[in-house]
Amino acid sequence: QVQLVESGGGLVQAGGSLRLSCKAAGRTFTGLSTGWFRQAPGKEREFAAAISWNGGSTNYADSVKGRFTISRDNAMTTVYLQMNDLKAEDTAVYYCAADILGFGTKRGSEYEYWGQGTQVTVFS
């Protein structure tokens, strides 16, 4: 069982930056692909970014490409989502998800493990 915990959400002004973190309890992210998804009130959950288990490839939603970057630290203890040039439409609860030996798919149904989410609110 893989238990995930997100952190780093908060209130930020439009045009600003924020970095979200995801940690797996009791283990590193070795062998795990990780995706970031988000859900705004009244909307369906949508894909934001993902990285393959070996870090060899990344995927981004068109809405965040060029502004968001997914990465892992060298020790493989944390997966990050660096969010730059934030917009009001980025406001949502952001979820970290993991898939054993996955390749960073955009489909949420492929991920086995999910965190509880962290709120990101962007104001103008």
C-alpha atoms as an extended CHARMM CRD file, in Angstrom:
* protein
*
       124  EXT
         1         1  GLN       CA              0.0000000000        0.0000000000        0.0000000000  PROA      1               0.0000000000
         2         2  VAL       CA              1.2560000000        3.4650000000       -0.9650000000  PROA      2               0.0000000000
         3         3  GLN       CA              0.0370000000        6.3820000000        1.1430000000  PROA      3               0.0000000000
         4         4  LEU       CA              0.5080000000        9.8640000000       -0.3170000000  PROA      4               0.0000000000
         5         5  VAL       CA              0.4870000000       13.2540000000        1.3910000000  PROA      5               0.0000000000
         6         6  GLU       CA              0.3340000000       16.5850000000       -0.4660000000  PROA      6               0.0000000000
         7         7  SER       CA              1.4090000000       19.9460000000        0.9050000000  PROA      7               0.0000000000
         8         8  GLY       CA              2.2570000000       23.4580000000       -0.2630000000  PROA      8               0.0000000000
         9         9  GLY       CA             -1.1580000000       24.7530000000       -1.2330000000  PROA      9               0.0000000000
        10        10  GLY       CA             -2.3590000000       28.1760000000       -0.2330000000  PROA      10              0.0000000000
        11        11  LEU       CA             -3.4730000000       31.6130000000       -1.3640000000  PROA      11              0.0000000000
        12        12  VAL       CA             -1.4500000000       33.3040000000       -4.0900000000  PROA      12              0.0000000000
        13        13  GLN       CA             -1.8790000000       36.3740000000       -6.2900000000  PROA      13              0.0000000000
        14        14  ALA       CA             -2.3950000000       35.9170000000      -10.0270000000  PROA      14              0.0000000000
        15        15  GLY       CA              0.9410000000       35.8850000000      -11.8150000000  PROA      15              0.0000000000
        16        16  GLY       CA              2.6830000000       34.4550000000       -8.7800000000  PROA      16              0.0000000000
        17        17  SER       CA              4.2180000000       31.0530000000       -8.1360000000  PROA      17              0.0000000000
        18        18  LEU       CA              3.6340000000       28.1300000000       -5.8170000000  PROA      18              0.0000000000
        19        19  ARG       CA              5.2960000000       24.7360000000       -5.3570000000  PROA      19              0.0000000000
        20        20  LEU       CA              3.3140000000       21.6990000000       -4.2940000000  PROA      20              0.0000000000
        21        21  SER       CA              4.9630000000       18.6660000000       -2.7110000000  PROA      21              0.0000000000
        22        22  CYS       CA              3.9460000000       15.0190000000       -2.5570000000  PROA      22              0.0000000000
        23        23  LYS       CA              5.5260000000       12.4500000000       -0.2510000000  PROA      23              0.0000000000
        24        24  ALA       CA              4.9440000000        8.7050000000       -0.0110000000  PROA      24              0.0000000000
        25        25  ALA       CA              4.7590000000        7.4850000000        3.5770000000  PROA      25              0.0000000000
        26        26  GLY       CA              7.5000000000        5.0770000000        4.5400000000  PROA      26              0.0000000000
        27        27  ARG       CA              9.1560000000        4.8730000000        1.1310000000  PROA      27              0.0000000000
        28        28  THR       CA             10.6940000000        6.7630000000       -1.7620000000  PROA      28              0.0000000000
        29        29  PHE       CA              9.1620000000        7.2780000000       -5.1900000000  PROA      29              0.0000000000
        30        30  THR       CA             11.4760000000        4.7080000000       -6.7400000000  PROA      30              0.0000000000
        31        31  GLY       CA              9.4190000000        2.6150000000       -9.1480000000  PROA      31              0.0000000000
        32        32  LEU       CA              6.3750000000        4.9250000000       -8.9910000000  PROA      32              0.0000000000
        33        33  SER       CA              4.9770000000        7.1960000000      -11.6430000000  PROA      33              0.0000000000
        34        34  THR       CA              3.2770000000       10.2570000000      -10.1880000000  PROA      34              0.0000000000
        35        35  GLY       CA              0.4940000000       12.4300000000      -11.5340000000  PROA      35              0.0000000000
        36        36  TRP       CA             -1.0130000000       15.7020000000      -10.3930000000  PROA      36              0.0000000000
        37        37  PHE       CA             -4.7450000000       16.2070000000      -10.8710000000  PROA      37              0.0000000000
        38        38  ARG       CA             -7.0070000000       19.0570000000       -9.8680000000  PROA      38              0.0000000000
        39        39  GLN       CA            -10.6810000000       19.6110000000       -9.2280000000  PROA      39              0.0000000000
        40        40  ALA       CA            -12.4600000000       22.9520000000       -9.0690000000  PROA      40              0.0000000000
        41        41  PRO       CA            -15.9160000000       23.3690000000       -7.4790000000  PROA      41              0.0000000000
        42        42  GLY       CA            -18.6450000000       22.1350000000       -9.8080000000  PROA      42              0.0000000000
        43        43  LYS       CA            -16.1600000000       20.6490000000      -12.2710000000  PROA      43              0.0000000000
        44        44  GLU       CA            -14.8060000000       17.1890000000      -12.9550000000  PROA      44              0.0000000000
        45        45  ARG       CA            -11.3330000000       16.2140000000      -11.8750000000  PROA      45              0.0000000000
        46        46  GLU       CA             -8.8050000000       16.9840000000      -14.5900000000  PROA      46              0.0000000000
        47        47  PHE       CA             -5.2460000000       16.0260000000      -15.3630000000  PROA      47              0.0000000000
        48        48  ALA       CA             -2.4870000000       18.5680000000      -14.8100000000  PROA      48              0.0000000000
        49        49  ALA       CA              0.9240000000       16.8660000000      -15.0270000000  PROA      49              0.0000000000
        50        50  ALA       CA              2.6520000000       13.5000000000      -14.6440000000  PROA      50              0.0000000000
        51        51  ILE       CA              6.1080000000       11.9290000000      -14.5920000000  PROA      51              0.0000000000
        52        52  SER       CA              7.0190000000        8.3430000000      -15.4590000000  PROA      52              0.0000000000
        53        53  TRP       CA              8.4200000000        5.9190000000      -12.8710000000  PROA      53              0.0000000000
        54        54  ASN       CA             11.9630000000        6.3620000000      -14.1670000000  PROA      54              0.0000000000
        55        55  GLY       CA             11.6390000000       10.1070000000      -14.7080000000  PROA      55              0.0000000000
        56        56  GLY       CA             12.2560000000        9.6430000000      -18.4090000000  PROA      56              0.0000000000
        57        57  SER       CA              9.1100000000       11.3470000000      -19.6260000000  PROA      57              0.0000000000
        58        58  THR       CA              6.5770000000       13.9340000000      -18.5100000000  PROA      58              0.0000000000
        59        59  ASN       CA              3.0840000000       14.8740000000      -19.6200000000  PROA      59              0.0000000000
        60        60  TYR       CA              1.2150000000       18.1480000000      -19.2050000000  PROA      60              0.0000000000
        61        61  ALA       CA             -2.2960000000       19.3500000000      -19.8300000000  PROA      61              0.0000000000
        62        62  ASP       CA             -2.4780000000       22.0240000000      -22.5250000000  PROA      62              0.0000000000
        63        63  SER       CA             -3.8550000000       24.4610000000      -19.9760000000  PROA      63              0.0000000000
        64        64  VAL       CA             -0.7090000000       24.3130000000      -17.8260000000  PROA      64              0.0000000000
        65        65  LYS       CA              2.0380000000       23.5440000000      -20.3430000000  PROA      65              0.0000000000
        66        66  GLY       CA              4.7790000000       26.1440000000      -20.1940000000  PROA      66              0.0000000000
        67        67  ARG       CA              3.7230000000       27.2650000000      -16.7180000000  PROA      67              0.0000000000
        68        68  PHE       CA              3.8440000000       24.0920000000      -14.5840000000  PROA      68              0.0000000000
        69        69  THR       CA              6.7720000000       21.7110000000      -14.1120000000  PROA      69              0.0000000000
        70        70  ILE       CA              6.6970000000       18.2990000000      -12.4460000000  PROA      70              0.0000000000
        71        71  SER       CA              9.9250000000       16.9470000000      -10.9440000000  PROA      71              0.0000000000
        72        72  ARG       CA             11.4680000000       14.7190000000       -8.2720000000  PROA      72              0.0000000000
        73        73  ASP       CA             14.2810000000       15.4640000000       -5.8580000000  PROA      73              0.0000000000
        74        74  ASN       CA             17.5680000000       13.5690000000       -6.1740000000  PROA      74              0.0000000000
        75        75  ALA       CA             16.8610000000       11.4420000000       -3.0980000000  PROA      75              0.0000000000
        76        76  MET       CA             13.5030000000       10.3560000000       -4.5850000000  PROA      76              0.0000000000
        77        77  THR       CA             11.6650000000       11.3320000000       -1.4030000000  PROA      77              0.0000000000
        78        78  THR       CA              9.4480000000       14.0420000000       -2.8810000000  PROA      78              0.0000000000
        79        79  VAL       CA              7.6140000000       14.8270000000       -6.1140000000  PROA      79              0.0000000000
        80        80  TYR       CA              7.0110000000       18.5010000000       -6.8410000000  PROA      80              0.0000000000
        81        81  LEU       CA              4.6650000000       20.5320000000       -8.9720000000  PROA      81              0.0000000000
        82        82  GLN       CA              6.1780000000       23.9510000000       -9.6140000000  PROA      82              0.0000000000
        83        83  MET       CA              3.4220000000       26.3250000000      -10.6950000000  PROA      83              0.0000000000
        84        84  ASN       CA              4.3640000000       29.6510000000      -12.2830000000  PROA      84              0.0000000000
        85        85  ASP       CA              2.3030000000       32.4860000000      -13.7500000000  PROA      85              0.0000000000
        86        86  LEU       CA             -0.7340000000       31.3010000000      -11.8500000000  PROA      86              0.0000000000
        87        87  LYS       CA             -4.1790000000       32.2840000000      -13.0850000000  PROA      87              0.0000000000
        88        88  ALA       CA             -7.5630000000       32.4370000000      -11.3970000000  PROA      88              0.0000000000
        89        89  GLU       CA             -8.6670000000       29.3800000000      -13.3630000000  PROA      89              0.0000000000
        90        90  ASP       CA             -5.9130000000       27.3580000000      -11.6690000000  PROA      90              0.0000000000
        91        91  THR       CA             -7.8860000000       27.5420000000       -8.4260000000  PROA      91              0.0000000000
        92        92  ALA       CA             -8.6990000000       23.9770000000       -7.3690000000  PROA      92              0.0000000000
        93        93  VAL       CA             -7.9090000000       21.1770000000       -4.9730000000  PROA      93              0.0000000000
        94        94  TYR       CA             -4.7520000000       19.5020000000       -6.2410000000  PROA      94              0.0000000000
        95        95  TYR       CA             -4.2570000000       15.7640000000       -5.7950000000  PROA      95              0.0000000000
        96        96  CYS       CA             -1.1380000000       13.6430000000       -6.0230000000  PROA      96              0.0000000000
        97        97  ALA       CA             -1.5470000000       10.1370000000       -7.4500000000  PROA      97              0.0000000000
        98        98  ALA       CA              0.8620000000        7.2270000000       -7.9300000000  PROA      98              0.0000000000
        99        99  ASP       CA              1.0650000000        4.1450000000      -10.1280000000  PROA      99              0.0000000000
       100       100  ILE       CA              3.5930000000        1.3390000000       -9.6440000000  PROA      100             0.0000000000
       101       101  LEU       CA              5.9510000000        1.2280000000      -12.6500000000  PROA      101             0.0000000000
       102       102  GLY       CA              3.6520000000        3.5920000000      -14.5280000000  PROA      102             0.0000000000
       103       103  PHE       CA              4.5890000000        5.8340000000      -17.4150000000  PROA      103             0.0000000000
       104       104  GLY       CA              2.7830000000        9.0120000000      -16.4220000000  PROA      104             0.0000000000
       105       105  THR       CA             -0.5750000000        8.5730000000      -18.1280000000  PROA      105             0.0000000000
       106       106  LYS       CA             -3.1240000000       11.3990000000      -18.2750000000  PROA      106             0.0000000000
       107       107  ARG       CA             -5.9470000000        9.0560000000      -17.2920000000  PROA      107             0.0000000000
       108       108  GLY       CA             -6.7850000000        9.1990000000      -13.6040000000  PROA      108             0.0000000000
       109       109  SER       CA             -8.2600000000        5.7000000000      -13.6670000000  PROA      109             0.0000000000
       110       110  GLU       CA             -4.7770000000        4.2700000000      -14.2050000000  PROA      110             0.0000000000
       111       111  TYR       CA             -3.5330000000        5.4610000000      -10.8180000000  PROA      111             0.0000000000
       112       112  GLU       CA             -3.9370000000        3.1950000000       -7.8090000000  PROA      112             0.0000000000
       113       113  TYR       CA             -3.0430000000        5.5300000000       -4.9630000000  PROA      113             0.0000000000
       114       114  TRP       CA             -4.2850000000        9.0390000000       -4.1710000000  PROA      114             0.0000000000
       115       115  GLY       CA             -3.5700000000       11.6900000000       -1.5910000000  PROA      115             0.0000000000
       116       116  GLN       CA             -6.1620000000       13.7880000000        0.2260000000  PROA      116             0.0000000000
       117       117  GLY       CA             -5.4940000000       16.9580000000       -1.7620000000  PROA      117             0.0000000000
       118       118  THR       CA             -4.2550000000       20.4700000000       -1.0570000000  PROA      118             0.0000000000
       119       119  GLN       CA             -6.1750000000       23.6670000000       -1.8230000000  PROA      119             0.0000000000
       120       120  VAL       CA             -4.7340000000       26.2400000000       -4.2190000000  PROA      120             0.0000000000
       121       121  THR       CA             -6.5300000000       29.5790000000       -4.4950000000  PROA      121             0.0000000000
       122       122  VAL       CA             -5.4340000000       32.2520000000       -6.9700000000  PROA      122             0.0000000000
       123       123  PHE       CA             -6.7870000000       35.7990000000       -6.6260000000  PROA      123             0.0000000000
       124       124  SER       CA             -6.5670000000       38.8160000000       -8.9030000000  PROA      124             0.0000000000
